[in-house]
Amino acid sequence: MSRPPVLHPLAVRIAHWLNAFAIACMISSGWGIYNASPLFPFKFASWMTLGGWLGGSIAWHFAAMWLLVANGLFYLLYGALSGHFRRHLLPVRAGEVWRDAGQALRLKLPHQPGVYNAVQKLLYWAVMLLGILVVLSGLALWKPVQLDWLADLFGGFDFARKVHFAAMAGIAAFVVVHLALVAIVPRTLIPMFTGGHDKKANAS
Amino acid sequence: MKDKDDKHAPKTEKILLADHRPALVQVQRRLMLRSALSLGALSMLSGCDLQDNDSVDKVLWAMSRWNDRVQALLFRSHKLAPTYAASQITHPFPFNAFYDEFNAPDIDGSDWKLEVSGLVSDKRSWTLERLRALPQAGQITRHICIEGWSAIGQWSGVPLRLFLQAVGADLTARYVGFKCADRYYSSLDMPTALHPQTILALDFGKEALPTQYGYPLKVRVPTKLGFKNPKHVVAIFVSNQNPGGYWEDQGYNWFSGI
């Protein structure tokens, strides 16, 4: 008899933890850079920032971006080519999202290992799109002369900063929800290290 | 990064960080307890700031050198920075330096000299009159600071390419370095020095550069971040050894193209 299917394939686990490290580096060093010239009337507490000073934050930001982009491309290619996205994140139907969101808000949504509810599917797609947006707006800020068409696409250098910030805020909000759900259902954490096995799928 | 005597800004930041060290440790523990291992590991890294030459800092410096190489490949010598209309110029244009505005050097243009050295055939120094006698060019471009703010200004003066040709510079050399009256120094890669919009700026708007914007000579490079645009320039040299720069030597990315 074959072993039950793995909840999280090795490729997904590697991409997940590399991404967790890269995102944490990018956001915390990004907050350090933001503090040098804030867009809004607040700064991030210095303990929340990475790099110690502007030059350090920028060094972290521009080092981790290579990991973020390389790992992101790997994940998107793997997800599309292996059928991972199709199996786990599709389809997303409006009616199901509405139903599952209602259940989740009443804390009545059952958690089934290996099965994503419609809200989760939508959130994973949203955070992937935000990831693409944050990278493209970041490129527009990094190279507003060499890639001036990209900066123009984001409404110019100054508006691209706002887009970059908004995309970061969206990703940060996702991370907060993501970690809160792990805290509420801690047994979901171990399979993200070990792979885990979908015992229910095997039994049925 | 060897020369460590000019680090006022980073030192201030380090003191602030040290003040928060106990809070940092607390947060670290909290995160560990919540099994958020990657975040816990990250807050341990937050002391790595390019100043201590530990192994993480060495990786950051290596990545910065890698970024230099990628940016040199991305740079296109005929790609012009966007230009703007006179109505879009930022008023007042912000002052920016590693010192306060009242400490900007007060220079007498009549006895100011521009020294030229390194891989050039004519090492005679230049006066303002001789620079003004060369063909002038300028444009309205966006100055983008590494801090994230930007401002549009109008600079004009001698195209650096033309000046380098006039002094018989070795245009195959790798670097052009600048020394300033305010102890600032910086350098450019040769392709950027030869870019048509890179100028030895003598004028800001229609007037000679005011003191706060670098009288009497500023290097204006619209394809680089603001700190690669030195003010109060008193010496130019051509070299194959990377001359570094005031901020570059402390950890700002050297190429810093935009």
PDB file of N, CA and C in Angstrom, chain A residues 113-170:
ATOM      1  N   PRO A 113      -6.524  19.238   7.164  1.00  0.00           N
ATOM      2  CA  PRO A 113      -5.137  19.287   6.669  1.00  0.00           C
ATOM      3  C   PRO A 113      -5.090  18.981   5.179  1.00  0.00           C
ATOM      4  N   GLY A 114      -4.383  19.801   4.443  1.00  0.00           N
ATOM      5  CA  GLY A 114      -4.209  19.530   3.030  1.00  0.00           C
ATOM      6  C   GLY A 114      -5.303  20.096   2.147  1.00  0.00           C
ATOM      7  N   VAL A 115      -6.332  20.665   2.756  1.00  0.00           N
ATOM      8  CA  VAL A 115      -7.406  21.257   1.956  1.00  0.00           C
ATOM      9  C   VAL A 115      -7.516  22.735   2.324  1.00  0.00           C
ATOM     10  N   TYR A 116      -7.387  23.593   1.325  1.00  0.00           N
ATOM     11  CA  TYR A 116      -7.526  25.021   1.589  1.00  0.00           C
ATOM     12  C   TYR A 116      -8.951  25.442   1.337  1.00  0.00           C
ATOM     13  N   ASN A 117      -9.508  26.220   2.281  1.00  0.00           N
ATOM     14  CA  ASN A 117     -10.847  26.745   2.045  1.00  0.00           C
ATOM     15  C   ASN A 117     -10.766  27.914   1.056  1.00  0.00           C
ATOM     16  N   ALA A 118     -11.940  28.362   0.627  1.00  0.00           N
ATOM     17  CA  ALA A 118     -11.973  29.366  -0.445  1.00  0.00           C
ATOM     18  C   ALA A 118     -11.313  30.678  -0.031  1.00  0.00           C
ATOM     19  N   VAL A 119     -11.439  31.040   1.259  1.00  0.00           N
ATOM     20  CA  VAL A 119     -10.818  32.288   1.724  1.00  0.00           C
ATOM     21  C   VAL A 119      -9.298  32.159   1.652  1.00  0.00           C
ATOM     22  N   GLN A 120      -8.812  30.987   2.101  1.00  0.00           N
ATOM     23  CA  GLN A 120      -7.359  30.773   2.034  1.00  0.00           C
ATOM     24  C   GLN A 120      -6.864  30.849   0.593  1.00  0.00           C
ATOM     25  N   LYS A 121      -7.600  30.190  -0.324  1.00  0.00           N
ATOM     26  CA  LYS A 121      -7.184  30.214  -1.735  1.00  0.00           C
ATOM     27  C   LYS A 121      -7.077  31.658  -2.235  1.00  0.00           C
ATOM     28  N   LEU A 122      -8.127  32.428  -1.913  1.00  0.00           N
ATOM     29  CA  LEU A 122      -8.136  33.824  -2.375  1.00  0.00           C
ATOM     30  C   LEU A 122      -6.957  34.594  -1.781  1.00  0.00           C
ATOM     31  N   LEU A 123      -6.702  34.363  -0.475  1.00  0.00           N
ATOM     32  CA  LEU A 123      -5.612  35.097   0.181  1.00  0.00           C
ATOM     33  C   LEU A 123      -4.253  34.714  -0.419  1.00  0.00           C
ATOM     34  N   TYR A 124      -4.055  33.422  -0.737  1.00  0.00           N
ATOM     35  CA  TYR A 124      -2.769  33.017  -1.314  1.00  0.00           C
ATOM     36  C   TYR A 124      -2.573  33.642  -2.695  1.00  0.00           C
ATOM     37  N   TRP A 125      -3.661  33.686  -3.482  1.00  0.00           N
ATOM     38  CA  TRP A 125      -3.540  34.366  -4.789  1.00  0.00           C
ATOM     39  C   TRP A 125      -3.246  35.850  -4.586  1.00  0.00           C
ATOM     40  N   ALA A 126      -3.948  36.451  -3.621  1.00  0.00           N
ATOM     41  CA  ALA A 126      -3.762  37.894  -3.388  1.00  0.00           C
ATOM     42  C   ALA A 126      -2.324  38.193  -2.974  1.00  0.00           C
ATOM     43  N   VAL A 127      -1.760  37.353  -2.087  1.00  0.00           N
ATOM     44  CA  VAL A 127      -0.417  37.659  -1.603  1.00  0.00           C
ATOM     45  C   VAL A 127       0.622  37.412  -2.707  1.00  0.00           C
ATOM     46  N   MET A 128       0.314  36.454  -3.607  1.00  0.00           N
ATOM     47  CA  MET A 128       1.245  36.255  -4.739  1.00  0.00           C
ATOM     48  C   MET A 128       1.221  37.469  -5.668  1.00  0.00           C
ATOM     49  N   LEU A 129       0.018  38.005  -5.906  1.00  0.00           N
ATOM     50  CA  LEU A 129      -0.077  39.206  -6.746  1.00  0.00           C
ATOM     51  C   LEU A 129       0.608  40.395  -6.072  1.00  0.00           C
ATOM     52  N   LEU A 130       0.431  40.510  -4.747  1.00  0.00           N
ATOM     53  CA  LEU A 130       1.114  41.587  -4.011  1.00  0.00           C
ATOM     54  C   LEU A 130       2.629  41.411  -4.107  1.00  0.00           C
ATOM     55  N   GLY A 131       3.080  40.157  -4.073  1.00  0.00           N
ATOM     56  CA  GLY A 131       4.517  39.880  -4.199  1.00  0.00           C
ATOM     57  C   GLY A 131       5.043  40.361  -5.542  1.00  0.00           C
ATOM     58  N   ILE A 132       4.289  40.085  -6.606  1.00  0.00           N
ATOM     59  CA  ILE A 132       4.697  40.545  -7.939  1.00  0.00           C
ATOM     60  C   ILE A 132       4.688  42.074  -7.982  1.00  0.00           C
ATOM     61  N   LEU A 133       3.645  42.669  -7.383  1.00  0.00           N
ATOM     62  CA  LEU A 133       3.524  44.137  -7.376  1.00  0.00           C
ATOM     63  C   LEU A 133       4.667  44.786  -6.589  1.00  0.00           C
ATOM     64  N   VAL A 134       5.032  44.184  -5.458  1.00  0.00           N
ATOM     65  CA  VAL A 134       6.078  44.791  -4.626  1.00  0.00           C
ATOM     66  C   VAL A 134       7.436  44.701  -5.337  1.00  0.00           C
ATOM     67  N   VAL A 135       7.653  43.604  -6.085  1.00  0.00           N
ATOM     68  CA  VAL A 135       8.919  43.456  -6.811  1.00  0.00           C
ATOM     69  C   VAL A 135       8.976  44.444  -7.989  1.00  0.00           C
ATOM     70  N   LEU A 136       7.874  44.539  -8.750  1.00  0.00           N
ATOM     71  CA  LEU A 136       7.873  45.454  -9.902  1.00  0.00           C
ATOM     72  C   LEU A 136       7.982  46.917  -9.465  1.00  0.00           C
ATOM     73  N   SER A 137       7.234  47.306  -8.416  1.00  0.00           N
ATOM     74  CA  SER A 137       7.341  48.698  -7.952  1.00  0.00           C
ATOM     75  C   SER A 137       8.724  48.939  -7.353  1.00  0.00           C
ATOM     76  N   GLY A 138       9.293  47.904  -6.727  1.00  0.00           N
ATOM     77  CA  GLY A 138      10.658  48.022  -6.198  1.00  0.00           C
ATOM     78  C   GLY A 138      11.676  48.230  -7.311  1.00  0.00           C
ATOM     79  N   LEU A 139      11.498  47.499  -8.425  1.00  0.00           N
ATOM     80  CA  LEU A 139      12.388  47.689  -9.577  1.00  0.00           C
ATOM     81  C   LEU A 139      12.266  49.115 -10.122  1.00  0.00           C
ATOM     82  N   ALA A 140      11.031  49.639 -10.140  1.00  0.00           N
ATOM     83  CA  ALA A 140      10.808  51.006 -10.631  1.00  0.00           C
ATOM     84  C   ALA A 140      11.532  52.020  -9.744  1.00  0.00           C
ATOM     85  N   LEU A 141      11.608  51.740  -8.431  1.00  0.00           N
ATOM     86  CA  LEU A 141      12.301  52.659  -7.517  1.00  0.00           C
ATOM     87  C   LEU A 141      13.810  52.509  -7.614  1.00  0.00           C
ATOM     88  N   TRP A 142      14.250  51.272  -7.887  1.00  0.00           N
ATOM     89  CA  TRP A 142      15.696  50.997  -7.954  1.00  0.00           C
ATOM     90  C   TRP A 142      16.290  51.589  -9.238  1.00  0.00           C
ATOM     91  N   LYS A 143      15.515  51.482 -10.353  1.00  0.00           N
ATOM     92  CA  LYS A 143      16.039  51.907 -11.658  1.00  0.00           C
ATOM     93  C   LYS A 143      15.065  52.830 -12.396  1.00  0.00           C
ATOM     94  N   PRO A 144      14.724  53.982 -11.800  1.00  0.00           N
ATOM     95  CA  PRO A 144      13.743  54.870 -12.446  1.00  0.00           C
ATOM     96  C   PRO A 144      14.264  55.527 -13.734  1.00  0.00           C
ATOM     97  N   VAL A 145      15.564  55.435 -14.004  1.00  0.00           N
ATOM     98  CA  VAL A 145      16.095  55.959 -15.273  1.00  0.00           C
ATOM     99  C   VAL A 145      16.200  54.825 -16.298  1.00  0.00           C
ATOM    100  N   GLN A 146      16.936  53.767 -15.940  1.00  0.00           N
ATOM    101  CA  GLN A 146      17.107  52.659 -16.888  1.00  0.00           C
ATOM    102  C   GLN A 146      15.761  51.996 -17.203  1.00  0.00           C
ATOM    103  N   LEU A 147      14.846  51.932 -16.215  1.00  0.00           N
ATOM    104  CA  LEU A 147      13.516  51.339 -16.416  1.00  0.00           C
ATOM    105  C   LEU A 147      12.460  52.434 -16.275  1.00  0.00           C
ATOM    106  N   ASP A 148      12.662  53.562 -16.984  1.00  0.00           N
ATOM    107  CA  ASP A 148      11.734  54.695 -16.796  1.00  0.00           C
ATOM    108  C   ASP A 148      10.302  54.342 -17.192  1.00  0.00           C
ATOM    109  N   TRP A 149      10.154  53.409 -18.165  1.00  0.00           N
ATOM    110  CA  TRP A 149       8.803  52.988 -18.576  1.00  0.00           C
ATOM    111  C   TRP A 149       8.073  52.314 -17.412  1.00  0.00           C
ATOM    112  N   LEU A 150       8.846  51.587 -16.594  1.00  0.00           N
ATOM    113  CA  LEU A 150       8.245  50.906 -15.442  1.00  0.00           C
ATOM    114  C   LEU A 150       7.838  51.928 -14.380  1.00  0.00           C
ATOM    115  N   ALA A 151       8.718  52.918 -14.152  1.00  0.00           N
ATOM    116  CA  ALA A 151       8.382  53.984 -13.203  1.00  0.00           C
ATOM    117  C   ALA A 151       7.145  54.746 -13.694  1.00  0.00           C
ATOM    118  N   ASP A 152       7.073  54.999 -15.012  1.00  0.00           N
ATOM    119  CA  ASP A 152       5.897  55.681 -15.587  1.00  0.00           C
ATOM    120  C   ASP A 152       4.629  54.857 -15.358  1.00  0.00           C
ATOM    121  N   LEU A 153       4.774  53.545 -15.506  1.00  0.00           N
ATOM    122  CA  LEU A 153       3.639  52.637 -15.314  1.00  0.00           C
ATOM    123  C   LEU A 153       3.080  52.763 -13.896  1.00  0.00           C
ATOM    124  N   PHE A 154       3.961  53.031 -12.940  1.00  0.00           N
ATOM    125  CA  PHE A 154       3.536  53.199 -11.547  1.00  0.00           C
ATOM    126  C   PHE A 154       3.240  54.656 -11.211  1.00  0.00           C
ATOM    127  N   GLY A 155       3.094  55.507 -12.237  1.00  0.00           N
ATOM    128  CA  GLY A 155       2.730  56.900 -11.992  1.00  0.00           C
ATOM    129  C   GLY A 155       3.904  57.767 -11.570  1.00  0.00           C
ATOM    130  N   GLY A 156       5.129  57.368 -11.940  1.00  0.00           N
ATOM    131  CA  GLY A 156       6.319  58.168 -11.610  1.00  0.00           C
ATOM    132  C   GLY A 156       6.973  57.702 -10.317  1.00  0.00           C
ATOM    133  N   PHE A 157       8.173  58.212 -10.058  1.00  0.00           N
ATOM    134  CA  PHE A 157       8.980  57.765  -8.916  1.00  0.00           C
ATOM    135  C   PHE A 157       8.244  57.914  -7.582  1.00  0.00           C
ATOM    136  N   ASP A 158       7.663  59.093  -7.362  1.00  0.00           N
ATOM    137  CA  ASP A 158       7.033  59.341  -6.059  1.00  0.00           C
ATOM    138  C   ASP A 158       5.816  58.444  -5.824  1.00  0.00           C
ATOM    139  N   PHE A 159       5.016  58.232  -6.888  1.00  0.00           N
ATOM    140  CA  PHE A 159       3.840  57.386  -6.698  1.00  0.00           C
ATOM    141  C   PHE A 159       4.239  55.919  -6.559  1.00  0.00           C
ATOM    142  N   ALA A 160       5.338  55.529  -7.243  1.00  0.00           N
ATOM    143  CA  ALA A 160       5.830  54.153  -7.124  1.00  0.00           C
ATOM    144  C   ALA A 160       6.204  53.844  -5.667  1.00  0.00           C
ATOM    145  N   ARG A 161       6.702  54.858  -4.939  1.00  0.00           N
ATOM    146  CA  ARG A 161       7.016  54.651  -3.517  1.00  0.00           C
ATOM    147  C   ARG A 161       5.754  54.286  -2.745  1.00  0.00           C
ATOM    148  N   LYS A 162       4.649  54.959  -3.076  1.00  0.00           N
ATOM    149  CA  LYS A 162       3.377  54.690  -2.385  1.00  0.00           C
ATOM    150  C   LYS A 162       2.863  53.295  -2.744  1.00  0.00           C
ATOM    151  N   VAL A 163       3.000  52.920  -4.027  1.00  0.00           N
ATOM    152  CA  VAL A 163       2.574  51.582  -4.444  1.00  0.00           C
ATOM    153  C   VAL A 163       3.404  50.529  -3.706  1.00  0.00           C
ATOM    154  N   HIS A 164       4.735  50.768  -3.636  1.00  0.00           N
ATOM    155  CA  HIS A 164       5.645  49.833  -2.970  1.00  0.00           C
ATOM    156  C   HIS A 164       5.247  49.688  -1.495  1.00  0.00           C
ATOM    157  N   PHE A 165       4.922  50.812  -0.872  1.00  0.00           N
ATOM    158  CA  PHE A 165       4.528  50.788   0.539  1.00  0.00           C
ATOM    159  C   PHE A 165       3.210  50.040   0.719  1.00  0.00           C
ATOM    160  N   ALA A 166       2.226  50.332  -0.163  1.00  0.00           N
ATOM    161  CA  ALA A 166       0.914  49.693  -0.044  1.00  0.00           C
ATOM    162  C   ALA A 166       1.038  48.184  -0.235  1.00  0.00           C
ATOM    163  N   ALA A 167       1.847  47.755  -1.207  1.00  0.00           N
ATOM    164  CA  ALA A 167       2.028  46.322  -1.447  1.00  0.00           C
ATOM    165  C   ALA A 167       2.686  45.677  -0.224  1.00  0.00           C
ATOM    166  N   MET A 168       3.683  46.374   0.352  1.00  0.00           N
ATOM    167  CA  MET A 168       4.329  45.872   1.580  1.00  0.00           C
ATOM    168  C   MET A 168       3.287  45.731   2.699  1.00  0.00           C
ATOM    169  N   ALA A 169       2.423  46.754   2.850  1.00  0.00           N
ATOM    170  CA  ALA A 169       1.422  46.731   3.928  1.00  0.00           C
ATOM    171  C   ALA A 169       0.486  45.539   3.739  1.00  0.00           C
ATOM    172  N   GLY A 170       0.117  45.274   2.494  1.00  0.00           N
ATOM    173  CA  GLY A 170      -0.747  44.132   2.205  1.00  0.00           C
ATOM    174  C   GLY A 170      -0.070  42.822   2.571  1.00  0.00           C
TER     175      GLY A 170
END
